[in-house]
CSV table of C-alpha atoms in Angstrom, one decimal:
chain,number,residue,atom,x,y,z
A,855,MET,CA,38.3,-71.1,2.5
A,856,ALA,CA,41.3,-69.2,4.2
A,857,THR,CA,41.0,-67.3,7.0
A,858,MET,CA,42.8,-64.0,6.1
A,859,VAL,CA,44.2,-60.5,8.2
A,860,ILE,CA,44.0,-57.5,5.2
A,861,ALA,CA,46.5,-54.9,5.9
A,862,ALA,CA,46.0,-51.7,3.8
A,863,ARG,CA,46.8,-48.0,5.5
A,864,ASP,CA,43.8,-46.9,3.5
A,865,GLU,CA,40.1,-47.8,5.4
A,866,ILE,CA,37.6,-47.5,1.8
A,867,THR,CA,41.1,-50.3,-0.3
A,868,GLY,CA,41.0,-52.4,2.9
A,869,ALA,CA,36.9,-52.6,2.9
A,870,GLY,CA,37.1,-53.3,-0.5
A,871,ILE,CA,38.9,-56.0,-0.7
A,872,GLU,CA,37.5,-57.9,2.2
A,873,ALA,CA,33.9,-57.3,0.1
A,874,LEU,CA,35.7,-59.2,-2.4
A,875,LEU,CA,37.2,-62.3,-0.2
A,876,ARG,CA,34.1,-62.8,1.3
A,877,ALA,CA,31.8,-62.7,-1.3
A,878,GLY,CA,34.5,-65.6,-2.4
A,879,GLY,CA,33.4,-67.5,0.3
A,880,HIS,CA,36.8,-66.6,2.7
A,881,ARG,CA,36.5,-64.9,5.6
A,882,VAL,CA,38.1,-61.8,6.6
A,883,VAL,CA,39.0,-62.5,10.5
A,884,ALA,CA,41.0,-58.7,11.1
A,885,ARG,CA,41.4,-55.5,8.8
A,886,CYS,CA,44.8,-53.2,9.9
A,887,LEU,CA,45.8,-50.2,9.2
A,888,ASP,CA,49.5,-50.1,10.5
A,889,GLU,CA,52.2,-52.3,11.3
A,890,ASP,CA,51.7,-52.4,14.6
A,891,ASP,CA,48.3,-53.7,14.6
A,892,LEU,CA,49.4,-56.4,11.7
A,893,LEU,CA,51.7,-57.9,14.4
A,894,ARG,CA,49.4,-58.2,17.5
A,895,CYS,CA,46.3,-59.8,15.0
A,896,SER,CA,48.6,-61.9,13.1
A,897,GLU,CA,49.7,-63.2,16.8
A,898,ALA,CA,46.0,-63.0,17.9
A,899,CYS,CA,44.3,-64.2,14.8
A,900,GLY,CA,46.7,-66.9,13.5
A,901,PRO,CA,45.2,-67.1,9.6
A,902,ASP,CA,46.0,-68.9,6.6
A,903,ILE,CA,46.5,-65.8,4.7
A,904,VAL,CA,47.8,-62.2,5.2
A,905,MET,CA,47.8,-59.6,2.2
A,906,LEU,CA,50.1,-56.9,2.8
A,907,GLU,CA,49.8,-53.8,1.2
A,908,GLU,CA,53.1,-52.2,-0.2
A,909,GLY,CA,53.9,-49.2,2.1
A,910,LEU,CA,52.3,-50.1,5.4
A,911,GLY,CA,55.6,-49.8,7.3
A,912,GLN,CA,59.0,-47.8,6.1
A,913,ASP,CA,60.2,-51.1,5.5
A,914,SER,CA,58.2,-53.9,3.4
A,915,ALA,CA,60.4,-56.6,3.8
A,916,LYS,CA,61.1,-56.1,6.9
A,917,THR,CA,57.9,-56.1,8.6
A,918,ILE,CA,57.2,-59.6,6.2
A,919,TRP,CA,60.5,-60.5,8.2
A,920,ARG,CA,59.0,-59.7,11.7
A,921,LEU,CA,55.3,-61.6,10.0
A,922,ARG,CA,57.6,-64.8,9.7
A,923,ALA,CA,59.3,-64.4,12.6
A,924,ARG,CA,56.2,-64.7,14.5
A,925,LYS,CA,53.6,-67.0,12.9
A,926,ARG,CA,53.7,-68.8,9.2
A,927,ALA,CA,51.4,-67.7,7.7
A,928,ALA,CA,51.5,-67.5,3.6
A,929,ILE,CA,51.8,-63.6,2.7
A,930,ILE,CA,50.4,-62.1,-0.5
A,931,PHE,CA,52.2,-58.7,-1.4
A,932,LEU,CA,50.1,-56.0,-2.6
A,933,LEU,CA,52.7,-53.8,-4.8
A,934,LYS,CA,51.2,-49.9,-5.8
A,935,GLU,CA,53.6,-49.0,-8.0
A,936,SER,CA,54.3,-51.9,-11.6
A,937,ASP,CA,56.9,-48.8,-13.2
A,938,ALA,CA,59.2,-48.5,-9.9
A,939,ILE,CA,59.6,-51.9,-9.2
A,940,LYS,CA,63.1,-53.7,-9.5
A,941,ILE,CA,62.9,-57.3,-9.8
A,942,ALA,CA,66.3,-57.6,-7.0
A,943,GLY,CA,63.5,-56.3,-4.6
A,944,LEU,CA,61.4,-58.8,-5.2
A,945,LEU,CA,63.5,-61.5,-4.8
A,946,ASP,CA,63.9,-60.8,-1.1
A,947,LEU,CA,60.6,-61.1,-0.6
A,948,ASP,CA,59.5,-63.8,1.5
A,949,VAL,CA,55.8,-64.0,0.0
A,950,ASP,CA,54.0,-66.7,-1.5
A,951,GLY,CA,52.5,-64.6,-4.0
A,952,ILE,CA,52.3,-61.1,-5.2
A,953,LEU,CA,49.5,-59.3,-6.4
A,954,LEU,CA,49.0,-55.7,-8.6
A,955,SER,CA,46.4,-53.5,-6.7
A,956,GLY,CA,45.3,-52.4,-10.1
A,957,ALA,CA,44.6,-55.9,-10.6
A,958,ARG,CA,41.2,-57.3,-11.3
A,959,ALA,CA,38.6,-59.1,-9.1
A,960,ARG,CA,38.8,-62.7,-10.4
A,961,ARG,CA,42.7,-62.5,-10.4
A,962,LEU,CA,42.2,-61.6,-6.6
A,963,ILE,CA,40.4,-64.1,-5.7
A,964,ASP,CA,42.9,-66.7,-8.2
A,965,CYS,CA,46.3,-65.3,-6.1
A,966,VAL,CA,44.2,-66.1,-3.2
A,967,GLU,CA,43.1,-69.5,-3.9
A,968,SER,CA,46.4,-70.5,-5.1
A,969,VAL,CA,48.4,-69.6,-1.9
A,970,ALA,CA,45.5,-70.9,0.4
A,971,HIS,CA,46.2,-74.3,-1.7
A,972,GLY,CA,50.5,-73.8,-1.1
A,973,GLN,CA,51.1,-72.5,-4.8
A,974,THR,CA,52.9,-69.4,-4.9
A,975,TRP,CA,51.7,-67.0,-7.2
A,976,VAL,CA,52.7,-63.4,-9.4
A,977,ASP,CA,50.6,-61.2,-10.8
A,978,PRO,CA,51.0,-61.9,-15.1
A,979,GLY,CA,50.5,-58.2,-15.4
A,980,LEU,CA,53.6,-58.0,-13.2
A,981,VAL,CA,54.8,-61.3,-15.1
A,982,ARG,CA,54.5,-59.1,-18.5
A,983,HIS,CA,56.4,-56.0,-16.7
A,984,LEU,CA,59.4,-57.2,-16.1
A,985,VAL,CA,59.7,-58.8,-19.2
A,986,ARG,CA,59.5,-55.3,-21.0
A,987,ALA,CA,61.6,-53.4,-18.2
A,988,GLU,CA,64.7,-55.5,-17.2
A,989,PRO,CA,67.3,-58.0,-19.4
A,990,CYS,CA,66.3,-61.2,-17.9
A,991,PRO,CA,69.3,-62.9,-15.5
A,992,LEU,CA,68.3,-66.4,-17.5
A,993,THR,CA,70.1,-67.6,-20.2
A,994,VAL,CA,68.2,-70.1,-21.2
A,995,SER,CA,70.4,-72.2,-23.7
A,996,SER,CA,72.9,-72.8,-21.1
A,997,LEU,CA,70.0,-75.2,-20.4
A,998,THR,CA,70.1,-79.2,-21.4
A,999,PRO,CA,67.0,-79.8,-23.3
A,1000,ARG,CA,66.0,-82.0,-20.4
A,1001,GLU,CA,66.1,-79.3,-18.0
A,1002,SER,CA,64.2,-76.5,-20.8
A,1003,ASN,CA,61.4,-79.1,-20.7
A,1004,VAL,CA,61.1,-79.2,-16.9
A,1005,ALA,CA,60.9,-75.2,-16.8
A,1006,GLN,CA,59.2,-75.2,-19.8
A,1007,LEU,CA,56.0,-77.3,-17.8
A,1008,ILE,CA,56.8,-75.2,-14.9
A,1009,ILE,CA,55.9,-72.5,-15.6
A,1010,ARG,CA,53.0,-73.8,-17.2
A,1011,GLY,CA,51.8,-74.5,-13.6
A,1012,LEU,CA,52.7,-78.1,-13.3
A,1013,CYS,CA,53.9,-79.5,-10.0
A,1014,ASN,CA,56.6,-82.2,-9.7
A,1015,LYS,CA,54.0,-85.3,-9.8
A,1016,GLU,CA,52.7,-83.6,-13.3
A,1017,ILE,CA,55.8,-83.1,-14.6
A,1018,ALA,CA,57.2,-86.6,-14.3
A,1019,ARG,CA,53.8,-87.9,-15.8
A,1020,GLU,CA,53.8,-85.9,-18.7
A,1021,LEU,CA,57.5,-86.2,-19.6
A,1022,HIS,CA,57.8,-90.4,-18.3
A,1023,LEU,CA,60.2,-89.4,-15.7
A,1024,SER,CA,60.5,-90.2,-12.0
A,1025,GLU,CA,59.6,-87.7,-9.6
A,1026,GLY,CA,62.9,-87.9,-8.0
A,1027,THR,CA,64.2,-87.1,-11.7
A,1028,VAL,CA,62.5,-83.9,-11.7
A,1029,LYS,CA,63.6,-82.9,-8.5
A,1030,MET,CA,66.8,-83.4,-9.9
A,1031,HIS,CA,66.6,-80.6,-12.4
A,1032,LEU,CA,65.2,-78.6,-10.8
A,1033,HIS,CA,67.9,-78.6,-8.6
A,1034,HIS,CA,70.5,-78.0,-11.7
A,1035,ILE,CA,67.9,-75.4,-12.5
A,1036,TYR,CA,68.4,-73.6,-9.5
A,1037,GLU,CA,72.4,-74.0,-8.8
A,1038,LYS,CA,73.1,-73.0,-12.8
A,1039,PHE,CA,71.4,-69.3,-11.8
A,1040,GLY,CA,71.6,-69.0,-8.3
A,1041,LEU,CA,68.3,-69.4,-7.0
A,1042,GLY,CA,66.7,-69.5,-3.9
A,1043,GLY,CA,63.7,-70.4,-4.2
A,1044,ARG,CA,60.2,-70.7,-5.9
A,1045,MET,CA,59.1,-67.2,-6.0
A,1046,GLN,CA,63.1,-66.3,-7.6
A,1047,LEU,CA,62.0,-68.8,-10.2
A,1048,ALA,CA,58.9,-67.8,-10.9
A,1049,LEU,CA,59.9,-64.4,-11.4
A,1050,SER,CA,63.0,-65.6,-13.2
A,1051,ILE,CA,61.6,-68.3,-15.4
A,1052,ALA,CA,58.7,-66.1,-16.5
A,1053,ARG,CA,60.4,-63.0,-18.1
A,1054,ALA,CA,63.1,-65.5,-19.8
A,1055,CYS,CA,59.6,-67.4,-21.3
A,1056,THR,CA,60.3,-65.0,-24.2
A,1057,GLN,CA,62.6,-67.0,-26.3
A,1058,MET,CA,62.7,-70.5,-24.1
A,1059,PRO,CA,64.1,-73.6,-25.5
A,1060,VAL,CA,61.6,-76.8,-25.7
A,1061,SER,CA,63.8,-79.4,-27.4
A,1062,GLY,CA,66.7,-79.8,-29.5
A,1063,ASN,CA,66.5,-76.2,-31.2
A,1064,GLU,CA,62.9,-75.5,-31.2
A,1065,THR,CA,61.8,-72.2,-29.2
A,1066,VAL,CA,58.8,-71.4,-27.7
A,1067,PRO,CA,58.3,-67.1,-29.2
A,1068,ALA,CA,56.6,-65.6,-25.9
A,1069,ARG,CA,53.5,-64.4,-27.7
A,1070,GLU,CA,52.6,-67.9,-28.2
A,1071,LEU,CA,53.2,-68.4,-24.2
A,1072,ASN,CA,49.8,-67.9,-21.9
A,1073,CYS,CA,51.2,-65.6,-19.3
A,1074,ALA,CA,48.8,-66.3,-16.6
A,1075,ALA,CA,50.2,-69.8,-16.9
A,1076,ALA,CA,53.5,-68.7,-16.8
A,1077,ALA,CA,52.9,-66.4,-13.5
A,1078,ARG,CA,51.9,-70.0,-11.0
A,1079,VAL,CA,54.6,-72.0,-9.9
A,1080,VAL,CA,54.0,-74.8,-7.8
A,1081,ASP,CA,55.4,-75.0,-4.4
A,1082,GLN,CA,56.0,-78.1,-3.1
A,1083,ARG,CA,54.3,-78.2,0.1
A,1084,LYS,CA,51.4,-80.0,1.2
A,1085,PRO,CA,47.7,-78.0,0.8
A,1086,LYS,CA,46.8,-76.7,3.8
A,1087,ASN,CA,44.0,-78.1,5.7
A,1088,LEU,CA,41.5,-74.9,5.3
A,1089,ALA,CA,38.5,-74.5,7.1
């Protein structure tokens, strides 16, 4: 199970998250109330995952950058207000998971366990909000049928090897299609792909002229995009 540091301005919030994580079998090595304390604890404890609440420092992106400069722990960003979120701000965050603060306990555990196994995780509630709130930057009609197939399987949470097996392709060919998708839409990483493609799935072409209506997509699956890193060895 993962070792974790929780960084939340409210001690009650931090204690509640810690209780849920401990009940799920994870080990919380520290709780922090400000950015300086977080940086010290991250350096001293070397956690697998840092859960960072929005607003802990003056600039969340700078806090995340400072964490990355010190230790390569995975970072889960805890958002407090979904209504005020802009996609551009989220894409600038170098994090492994995004979770809404109002999420249920099971979703918190799902997020932690996904990130602990090297996956990128986006709260399904946030995905739904982004689909409603902003026009999608992806024009999925510009994808080839095969790229659309690959994108659809990514939304379902399949890794490259599983996509290759499903489509009867080599893993290298799947990576090539992903590279083309990144280039077409100017995407810089898996988190951007997770947010952008999940919001584009209101009419995702599958093959030829077929499409999949948004209501038929599993939003929880759309929130998971598997990062092709090796799983961490967690105690």
